[in-house]
Amino acid sequence: VGCRTISRSTGLPLRTSQASMEPKNTPIHPSSPLSILYRKIELKVPLVIGTLQWGTTVIDDKFINSKGVITEKAAQQIVEEFSSAGVTLYDTAEGYGGGTSEKRVGRLLGKNAIFMTKFLPAPWRLFHSDLEWAVRQSCKRLQVQQIPIYLLHSPVHWREIEYWVEACAICYKKGLILSMGLSNCNAAQVRRAVTAGEKFGVPVVCNQVHFSLLDYNSKELHEMKETCDKLGVKVIAFSPIGQGLLTEGLSDEKWASNKAAKIMRLKREELTRLRAVVLELAQKYKKSMAQVALNWCIQHDVIPLVGCRTPQQARDSVGCLGWSLSIEDVKKLDEVALDKSTLDSPFWRRMFFVSLFAIVMVTCRFLDFLGFGSVVPIK
């Protein structure tokens, strides 16, 4: 895998620009779906599995997951479904369940998957050493010596984004990470991070953002995507189906509790035309609405990130692979896509959510330290 070029039909490259950034240590298994060669990350299957709901604390059970913590058996079945389809890139974060999501991912997958995880820039984290400590702790929880892609979870902090890029460069040179990624960054922040990466010597390879038919026509999203394409930074789309807004199962009850709709301040009537076109194409291609929405992301050279609670949802997700929407149908969806963006939120609001998320992370971690980190049996 590490010595061949993977075609566009079987994999999507994540690129960086500096020859001096070729990593010295690449302990990735030879059969891995992810390889590092000449500053390029190659991904065979364009799909990432999100594990936000894989935390195991009582807070995850009662507040984060509306249907409770996913059982170990269900998580294992989800892994098997994705593995059988060749999907083995998993996204997690130190903040998910205070690190219990990372523990579960490491416990269930071991060396059979590739991980990308994130550093949460809490307001009280101020130094390079804070990030390095977080990297080392994530390595322990994931049971790895090196993290292939390590993301800055948010650019919102008292420190400039360049400071955290430099911190990642220090970890990169120590062999703790193989590359750096971004999350929730707009066009200007991507440019600054890539410039800093070139200065300090760490490849910045991806930007994980809200990217879907709900916000495709926003000015901020288009600017970010164009910037990433120009700089060779791969866009990874979280919430590509709007947490169920673009699926057949959107009931009145689910609409009322949908977090994406609340964050984006959506009105249900705004979805009518979009959902009608997605449903029309789902029937045309004999696919589900979710599969159409995910394949639409892939046609835009974006890697969708999906979160699943059940093996059935995993099977439905992999159904977005192996086929393509026509150019005409992609344009048809582009035309009815909405313009709700999360990249233009004011600083104070984003700082509030980062701070709240950080408090939840610390609370979950304390529960785990006390021995209350898991509410489901681990066999």
GROMACS .gro file of N, CA and C in nm, residues 218-292:
model
  225
  218SER      N    1  -2.370   2.813   0.144
  218SER     CA    2  -2.326   2.926   0.224
  218SER      C    3  -2.192   2.978   0.171
  219LYS      N    4  -2.174   3.107   0.174
  219LYS     CA    5  -2.051   3.170   0.124
  219LYS      C    6  -1.929   3.121   0.202
  220GLU      N    7  -1.944   3.110   0.334
  220GLU     CA    8  -1.831   3.070   0.418
  220GLU      C    9  -1.783   2.929   0.384
  221LEU      N   10  -1.878   2.839   0.359
  221LEU     CA   11  -1.840   2.701   0.328
  221LEU      C   12  -1.769   2.694   0.193
  222HIS      N   13  -1.819   2.766   0.094
  222HIS     CA   14  -1.755   2.764  -0.037
  222HIS      C   15  -1.614   2.820  -0.031
  223GLU      N   16  -1.594   2.927   0.045
  223GLU     CA   17  -1.460   2.984   0.058
  223GLU      C   18  -1.365   2.887   0.126
  224MET      N   19  -1.415   2.820   0.229
  224MET     CA   20  -1.332   2.721   0.298
  224MET      C   21  -1.296   2.606   0.205
  225LYS      N   22  -1.393   2.553   0.131
  225LYS     CA   23  -1.368   2.440   0.041
  225LYS      C   24  -1.268   2.478  -0.068
  226GLU      N   25  -1.285   2.595  -0.128
  226GLU     CA   26  -1.193   2.640  -0.233
  226GLU      C   27  -1.051   2.656  -0.178
  227THR      N   28  -1.041   2.708  -0.057
  227THR     CA   29  -0.910   2.725   0.005
  227THR      C   30  -0.844   2.590   0.032
  228CYS      N   31  -0.922   2.496   0.086
  228CYS     CA   32  -0.868   2.363   0.113
  228CYS      C   33  -0.823   2.294  -0.015
  229ASP      N   34  -0.903   2.305  -0.120
  229ASP     CA   35  -0.868   2.244  -0.248
  229ASP      C   36  -0.738   2.303  -0.302
  230LYS      N   37  -0.724   2.433  -0.291
  230LYS     CA   38  -0.605   2.502  -0.341
  230LYS      C   39  -0.480   2.461  -0.264
  231LEU      N   40  -0.495   2.442  -0.134
  231LEU     CA   41  -0.380   2.411  -0.048
  231LEU      C   42  -0.357   2.261  -0.030
  232GLY      N   43  -0.445   2.178  -0.089
  232GLY     CA   44  -0.427   2.034  -0.075
  232GLY      C   45  -0.470   1.980   0.060
  233VAL      N   46  -0.564   2.047   0.124
  233VAL     CA   47  -0.616   2.003   0.254
  233VAL      C   48  -0.750   1.934   0.230
  234LYS      N   49  -0.761   1.808   0.267
  234LYS     CA   50  -0.884   1.733   0.243
  234LYS      C   51  -0.994   1.775   0.340
  235VAL      N   52  -1.114   1.795   0.289
  235VAL     CA   53  -1.229   1.829   0.374
  235VAL      C   54  -1.297   1.699   0.417
  236ILE      N   55  -1.318   1.686   0.548
  236ILE     CA   56  -1.392   1.573   0.605
  236ILE      C   57  -1.522   1.628   0.661
  237ALA      N   58  -1.634   1.571   0.617
  237ALA     CA   59  -1.766   1.624   0.650
  237ALA      C   60  -1.829   1.553   0.769
  238PHE      N   61  -1.844   1.625   0.882
  238PHE     CA   62  -1.923   1.565   0.989
  238PHE      C   63  -2.068   1.610   0.976
  239SER      N   64  -2.157   1.530   1.030
  239SER     CA   65  -2.302   1.553   1.020
  239SER      C   66  -2.348   1.566   0.875
  240PRO      N   67  -2.303   1.475   0.786
  240PRO     CA   68  -2.337   1.486   0.643
  240PRO      C   69  -2.484   1.459   0.612
  241ILE      N   70  -2.557   1.397   0.706
  241ILE     CA   71  -2.701   1.377   0.684
  241ILE      C   72  -2.783   1.457   0.786
  242GLY      N   73  -2.718   1.556   0.847
  242GLY     CA   74  -2.790   1.645   0.939
  242GLY      C   75  -2.847   1.575   1.060
  243GLN      N   76  -2.778   1.471   1.109
  243GLN     CA   77  -2.826   1.395   1.225
  243GLN      C   78  -2.968   1.344   1.202
  244GLY      N   79  -2.995   1.301   1.077
  244GLY     CA   80  -3.125   1.243   1.046
  244GLY      C   81  -3.219   1.333   0.969
  245LEU      N   82  -3.182   1.460   0.951
  245LEU     CA   83  -3.269   1.553   0.879
  245LEU      C   84  -3.285   1.515   0.732
  246LEU      N   85  -3.188   1.443   0.679
  246LEU     CA   86  -3.191   1.404   0.538
  246LEU      C   87  -3.215   1.255   0.522
  247THR      N   88  -3.298   1.198   0.609
  247THR     CA   89  -3.331   1.057   0.602
  247THR      C   90  -3.482   1.036   0.600
  248GLU      N   91  -3.525   0.915   0.567
  248GLU     CA   92  -3.668   0.883   0.562
  248GLU      C   93  -3.733   0.885   0.700
  249GLY      N   94  -3.653   0.864   0.803
  249GLY     CA   95  -3.710   0.847   0.937
  249GLY      C   96  -3.733   0.974   1.016
  250LEU      N   97  -3.738   1.090   0.949
  250LEU     CA   98  -3.757   1.216   1.021
  250LEU      C   99  -3.903   1.234   1.062
  251SER      N  100  -3.931   1.201   1.186
  251SER     CA  101  -4.067   1.216   1.240
  251SER      C  102  -4.079   1.349   1.314
  252ASP      N  103  -4.200   1.383   1.354
  252ASP     CA  104  -4.221   1.507   1.430
  252ASP      C  105  -4.142   1.504   1.561
  253GLU      N  106  -4.139   1.389   1.623
  253GLU     CA  107  -4.066   1.374   1.749
  253GLU      C  108  -3.917   1.394   1.728
  254LYS      N  109  -3.861   1.333   1.623
  254LYS     CA  110  -3.718   1.346   1.595
  254LYS      C  111  -3.683   1.489   1.553
  255TRP      N  112  -3.773   1.553   1.479
  255TRP     CA  113  -3.749   1.691   1.441
  255TRP      C  114  -3.739   1.780   1.565
  256ALA      N  115  -3.827   1.759   1.658
  256ALA     CA  116  -3.831   1.843   1.779
  256ALA      C  117  -3.703   1.832   1.862
  257SER      N  118  -3.636   1.717   1.855
  257SER     CA  119  -3.516   1.696   1.937
  257SER      C  120  -3.387   1.701   1.855
  258ASN      N  121  -3.396   1.737   1.726
  258ASN     CA  122  -3.277   1.736   1.641
  258ASN      C  123  -3.183   1.851   1.675
  259LYS      N  124  -3.061   1.818   1.717
  259LYS     CA  125  -2.965   1.920   1.759
  259LYS      C  126  -2.916   2.003   1.641
  260ALA      N  127  -2.895   1.939   1.526
  260ALA     CA  128  -2.847   2.011   1.409
  260ALA      C  129  -2.945   2.120   1.367
  261ALA      N  130  -3.073   2.088   1.371
  261ALA     CA  131  -3.175   2.186   1.334
  261ALA      C  132  -3.173   2.306   1.427
  262LYS      N  133  -3.151   2.281   1.556
  262LYS     CA  134  -3.147   2.389   1.653
  262LYS      C  135  -3.023   2.475   1.636
  263ILE      N  136  -2.908   2.410   1.615
  263ILE     CA  137  -2.783   2.484   1.599
  263ILE      C  138  -2.787   2.572   1.474
  264MET      N  139  -2.845   2.518   1.367
  264MET     CA  140  -2.850   2.591   1.240
  264MET      C  141  -2.976   2.676   1.227
  265ARG      N  142  -3.061   2.674   1.331
  265ARG     CA  143  -3.183   2.755   1.334
  265ARG      C  144  -3.270   2.730   1.211
  266LEU      N  145  -3.290   2.604   1.185
  266LEU     CA  146  -3.369   2.563   1.069
  266LEU      C  147  -3.518   2.564   1.099
  267LYS      N  148  -3.595   2.597   1.000
  267LYS     CA  149  -3.739   2.582   1.005
  267LYS      C  150  -3.775   2.462   0.919
  268ARG      N  151  -3.871   2.383   0.962
  268ARG     CA  152  -3.899   2.258   0.893
  268ARG      C  153  -3.939   2.280   0.747
  269GLU      N  154  -4.011   2.388   0.719
  269GLU     CA  155  -4.054   2.412   0.582
  269GLU      C  156  -3.936   2.440   0.488
  270GLU      N  157  -3.822   2.481   0.545
  270GLU     CA  158  -3.703   2.505   0.463
  270GLU      C  159  -3.647   2.375   0.406
  271LEU      N  160  -3.682   2.263   0.468
  271LEU     CA  161  -3.631   2.133   0.424
  271LEU      C  162  -3.719   2.066   0.318
  272THR      N  163  -3.838   2.118   0.297
  272THR     CA  164  -3.935   2.048   0.213
  272THR      C  165  -3.884   2.018   0.074
  273ARG      N  166  -3.838   2.121   0.002
  273ARG     CA  167  -3.792   2.101  -0.135
  273ARG      C  168  -3.668   2.014  -0.140
  274LEU      N  169  -3.573   2.039  -0.050
  274LEU     CA  170  -3.449   1.962  -0.046
  274LEU      C  171  -3.477   1.815  -0.022
  275ARG      N  172  -3.559   1.785   0.079
  275ARG     CA  173  -3.589   1.646   0.110
  275ARG      C  174  -3.663   1.578  -0.006
  276ALA      N  175  -3.746   1.653  -0.076
  276ALA     CA  176  -3.820   1.595  -0.189
  276ALA      C  177  -3.725   1.552  -0.300
  277VAL      N  178  -3.623   1.633  -0.327
  277VAL     CA  179  -3.527   1.599  -0.432
  277VAL      C  180  -3.439   1.481  -0.389
  278VAL      N  181  -3.396   1.480  -0.262
  278VAL     CA  182  -3.316   1.368  -0.212
  278VAL      C  183  -3.396   1.238  -0.221
  279LEU      N  184  -3.524   1.243  -0.183
  279LEU     CA  185  -3.610   1.125  -0.189
  279LEU      C  186  -3.630   1.080  -0.334
  280GLU      N  187  -3.648   1.175  -0.423
  280GLU     CA  188  -3.665   1.143  -0.565
  280GLU      C  189  -3.543   1.068  -0.619
  281LEU      N  190  -3.424   1.115  -0.585
  281LEU     CA  191  -3.302   1.051  -0.633
  281LEU      C  192  -3.279   0.916  -0.563
  282ALA      N  193  -3.319   0.906  -0.437
  282ALA     CA  194  -3.309   0.779  -0.367
  282ALA      C  195  -3.391   0.672  -0.438
  283GLN      N  196  -3.509   0.709  -0.480
  283GLN     CA  197  -3.595   0.616  -0.553
  283GLN      C  198  -3.538   0.584  -0.691
  284LYS      N  199  -3.480   0.683  -0.756
  284LYS     CA  200  -3.421   0.664  -0.888
  284LYS      C  201  -3.305   0.565  -0.884
  285TYR      N  202  -3.217   0.579  -0.782
  285TYR     CA  203  -3.098   0.494  -0.773
  285TYR      C  204  -3.121   0.370  -0.687
  286LYS      N  205  -3.243   0.358  -0.632
  286LYS     CA  206  -3.275   0.246  -0.542
  286LYS      C  207  -3.181   0.245  -0.421
  287LYS      N  208  -3.165   0.362  -0.365
  287LYS     CA  209  -3.081   0.380  -0.246
  287LYS      C  210  -3.164   0.450  -0.138
  288SER      N  211  -3.109   0.459  -0.019
  288SER     CA  212  -3.176   0.534   0.087
  288SER      C  213  -3.141   0.682   0.073
  289MET      N  214  -3.218   0.768   0.139
  289MET     CA  215  -3.189   0.910   0.134
  289MET      C  216  -3.052   0.940   0.193
  290ALA      N  217  -3.016   0.870   0.301
  290ALA     CA  218  -2.884   0.890   0.362
  290ALA      C  219  -2.773   0.854   0.265
  291GLN      N  220  -2.789   0.746   0.191
  291GLN     CA  221  -2.687   0.704   0.095
  291GLN      C  222  -2.669   0.808  -0.015
  292VAL      N  223  -2.778   0.869  -0.059
  292VAL     CA  224  -2.771   0.974  -0.159
  292VAL      C  225  -2.695   1.094  -0.104
   0.00000   0.00000   0.00000
